[in-house]
Short mmCIF file of C-alpha atoms in Angstrom, two decimals:
data_model
loop_
_atom_site.label_atom_id
_atom_site.label_comp_id
_atom_site.label_asym_id
_atom_site.label_seq_id
_atom_site.Cartn_x
_atom_site.Cartn_y
_atom_site.Cartn_z
CA MET A 217 59.59 73.15 79.23
CA ALA A 218 58.74 76.39 79.80
CA ALA A 219 60.99 78.32 79.86
CA ALA A 220 62.04 80.64 83.47
CA LYS A 221 60.00 83.71 82.89
CA SER A 222 62.61 87.28 83.89
CA PRO A 223 60.64 89.19 87.25
CA ARG A 224 59.11 92.00 86.50
CA ALA A 225 61.49 95.36 86.23
CA ASP A 226 59.69 96.69 89.83
CA ALA A 227 60.33 93.36 91.39
CA THR A 228 63.72 93.86 90.36
CA ARG A 229 64.13 97.20 91.22
CA ASN A 230 62.37 96.31 94.75
CA ARG A 231 63.97 94.07 95.06
CA ARG A 232 67.29 96.76 95.03
CA GLN A 233 66.21 98.58 96.70
CA LEU A 234 65.61 96.09 99.19
CA LEU A 235 69.00 95.31 99.68
CA ASP A 236 70.13 98.40 99.56
CA VAL A 237 68.74 99.74 102.87
CA ALA A 238 69.25 96.89 103.94
CA THR A 239 72.80 97.34 103.21
CA ARG A 240 72.61 100.85 104.52
CA LEU A 241 70.44 100.55 108.18
CA PHE A 242 72.85 97.01 108.95
CA ALA A 243 75.98 99.58 108.77
CA ALA A 244 74.17 101.82 110.60
CA THR A 245 73.30 101.06 113.98
CA GLY A 246 75.06 97.99 116.45
CA THR A 247 71.33 96.37 116.75
CA GLU A 248 69.25 94.72 114.51
CA PRO A 249 66.72 96.36 112.55
CA SER A 250 63.55 95.76 112.17
CA MET A 251 62.10 94.08 109.21
CA ARG A 252 59.51 96.15 109.03
CA ALA A 253 61.70 99.07 109.66
CA ILE A 254 63.56 97.75 106.59
CA ALA A 255 60.17 97.59 104.33
CA ALA A 256 59.66 100.89 105.44
CA GLU A 257 62.53 102.92 105.03
CA ALA A 258 62.92 100.97 100.74
CA GLY A 259 58.64 102.15 100.63
CA VAL A 260 57.96 99.00 100.38
CA GLY A 261 55.20 97.30 102.38
CA ILE A 262 56.50 94.48 104.44
CA ALA A 263 55.02 91.93 102.36
CA THR A 264 57.32 92.67 100.25
CA LEU A 265 60.42 92.20 102.05
CA TYR A 266 58.97 89.11 102.37
CA ARG A 267 57.98 87.67 99.48
CA HIS A 268 61.54 88.71 98.54
CA PHE A 269 63.52 87.55 101.70
CA PRO A 270 60.39 85.19 103.47
CA THR A 271 63.00 85.37 106.53
CA ARG A 272 66.06 87.60 108.36
CA GLU A 273 68.02 84.74 107.77
CA SER A 274 67.78 84.99 103.87
CA LEU A 275 67.45 88.39 104.01
CA VAL A 276 70.92 88.29 106.29
CA ASP A 277 72.25 85.78 103.36
CA ALA A 278 71.09 88.45 100.34
CA VAL A 279 73.13 91.23 101.75
CA TYR A 280 76.43 88.92 102.71
CA GLN A 281 76.40 87.75 99.49
CA ASP A 282 75.23 90.88 97.78
CA GLN A 283 78.33 92.52 99.75
CA VAL A 284 80.86 89.84 99.40
CA SER A 285 80.35 90.26 95.35
CA ARG A 286 80.73 93.80 95.24
CA LEU A 287 83.81 93.41 97.30
CA THR A 288 85.45 91.25 95.13
CA ALA A 289 84.23 92.56 91.12
CA GLY A 290 85.33 96.00 93.12
CA ALA A 291 89.15 94.60 93.23
CA GLU A 292 88.75 94.17 89.49
CA ASP A 293 86.61 97.50 88.69
CA LEU A 294 89.81 99.87 90.56
CA LEU A 295 92.25 97.96 88.77
CA ALA A 296 91.02 98.48 85.58
CA ARG A 297 90.47 102.32 86.81
CA LEU A 298 92.95 103.34 89.01
CA GLY A 299 97.33 101.52 88.79
CA PRO A 300 97.70 99.00 91.33
CA ALA A 301 98.69 100.55 94.92
CA ALA A 302 95.64 103.38 94.34
CA ALA A 303 93.30 100.27 93.56
CA LEU A 304 94.54 98.09 96.54
CA ARG A 305 94.00 101.64 99.04
CA ARG A 306 90.55 102.01 97.49
CA TRP A 307 90.03 98.83 97.63
CA MET A 308 91.04 98.74 101.80
CA ASP A 309 87.77 101.22 102.38
CA LEU A 310 85.95 99.21 100.63
CA PHE A 311 87.06 96.20 102.55
CA GLY A 312 85.60 98.83 105.99
CA ASP A 313 82.81 99.30 104.70
CA TRP A 314 81.84 95.26 103.90
CA ILE A 315 83.09 94.93 107.51
CA ALA A 316 80.49 97.83 108.57
CA THR A 317 78.02 96.43 107.29
CA LYS A 318 78.09 93.20 109.20
CA ASN A 319 77.64 95.39 112.75
CA GLY A 320 73.45 95.25 112.58
CA MET A 321 73.28 91.67 111.02
CA LEU A 322 76.41 90.11 113.55
CA ASP A 323 74.03 88.05 115.41
CA THR A 324 71.59 86.73 112.98
CA LEU A 325 74.93 86.29 110.92
CA LEU A 326 77.40 84.40 113.41
CA ALA A 327 74.41 82.86 114.46
CA MET A 328 73.91 81.33 110.16
CA VAL A 329 78.35 80.59 109.65
CA GLU A 330 78.17 78.36 113.06
CA SER A 331 74.55 76.93 111.84
CA GLY A 332 76.29 76.05 108.52
CA GLU A 333 74.14 78.90 106.36
CA ILE A 334 76.94 80.70 105.48
CA ALA A 335 80.08 79.04 104.30
CA HIS A 336 82.52 81.20 105.85
CA ALA A 337 85.36 79.82 103.97
CA HIS A 338 84.47 79.78 100.85
CA THR A 339 84.44 83.91 102.10
CA ARG A 340 87.55 84.28 103.23
CA THR A 341 88.75 82.05 99.90
CA GLU A 342 86.98 84.69 97.45
CA LEU A 343 88.68 87.87 99.64
CA LEU A 344 92.29 85.80 99.76
CA ALA A 345 91.47 86.41 95.99
CA ALA A 346 90.53 89.02 94.97
CA ILE A 347 93.23 90.99 97.54
CA ASP A 348 96.12 88.56 95.54
CA GLY A 349 94.24 90.01 92.02
CA LEU A 350 95.43 93.77 94.00
CA LEU A 351 98.62 93.13 95.43
CA GLU A 352 100.01 90.81 92.11
CA ALA A 353 98.98 93.30 89.83
CA GLY A 354 100.85 95.89 92.51
CA ARG A 355 103.92 93.02 92.20
CA ALA A 356 104.06 92.97 87.57
CA SER A 357 103.71 97.09 88.07
CA GLY A 358 106.85 97.12 90.55
CA GLU A 359 104.54 99.04 92.44
CA LEU A 360 103.82 96.46 95.56
CA ARG A 361 105.93 94.33 97.51
CA ALA A 362 106.95 90.53 96.24
CA ASP A 363 106.91 89.04 99.80
CA VAL A 364 103.15 89.51 101.16
CA PRO A 365 100.70 86.95 101.10
CA ALA A 366 97.74 87.97 100.70
CA GLU A 367 96.32 86.84 104.06
CA ASP A 368 98.82 88.84 106.22
CA ILE A 369 97.00 91.57 104.38
CA ALA A 370 93.31 90.65 105.49
CA ALA A 371 94.68 89.91 108.68
CA ALA A 372 96.19 93.92 108.93
CA LEU A 373 92.44 95.18 107.64
CA ILE A 374 90.66 92.69 110.46
CA GLY A 375 93.13 94.25 112.86
CA ILE A 376 92.97 98.44 111.94
CA PHE A 377 88.63 97.64 111.31
CA THR A 378 88.69 96.32 115.05
CA VAL A 379 89.63 98.98 117.22
CA ALA A 380 88.95 101.68 114.81
CA GLY A 381 86.00 100.41 112.47
CA SER A 382 83.32 102.43 114.29
CA ALA A 383 82.73 106.32 112.60
CA GLU A 384 84.11 108.14 115.00
CA HIS A 385 87.45 106.47 114.32
CA LYS A 386 87.41 107.01 110.75
CA ALA A 387 89.73 109.76 110.04
CA MET A 388 92.00 107.09 112.30
CA ALA A 389 91.25 104.29 109.36
CA GLY A 390 92.15 106.16 107.13
CA ARG A 391 95.75 107.06 108.74
CA LEU A 392 95.93 103.08 109.69
CA LEU A 393 94.40 101.95 105.89
CA ASP A 394 97.47 104.70 104.68
CA LEU A 395 100.40 103.54 106.79
CA LEU A 396 99.17 99.74 105.36
CA LEU A 397 99.89 100.96 102.02
CA ASP A 398 102.92 102.20 103.01
CA GLY A 399 103.98 99.23 104.51
CA LEU A 400 103.77 97.61 101.31
CA ARG A 401 105.29 99.93 98.78
CA ALA A 402 107.99 98.25 96.56
CA THR A 403 111.24 100.05 97.62
CA ALA A 404 113.34 100.98 95.06
#
């Protein structure tokens, strides 16, 4: 049996560039950018984009999965560098970035969730586990309350970014996230 070949370095770089550009464009616009605009912004030809992502759905799925992975891994990375409360607050910002990315791919994403192409329940489980890890570290250190479940944090974050998710409301979102974190702090 022949061993699977690793992708060439330029192919890996092009794929990463396409994901990064698509993520940025999806977050920056309220409407879905064209595949051609994504390729042009990434500095590659449309054929290169379609070689990596044969359909819009495959690109949206890749961006979505990449963002979920970054968000879940981000919790562990933040805990390795910051105290639990500071890590949770910074993770809340990452969650807001994740929500913003979905703005420019919402129509395709909703259709994919509805059709079952994206397992929404699995994503929810991963995100709740990331929040749980942050909360557990905060409970163990005595920084965060022990009586707040991850589901409540997720609901609060969705509420905050529903009312203050756009760029012009960034300062408001920051204040609301600070308020949420203050409510999560353990009292002496």
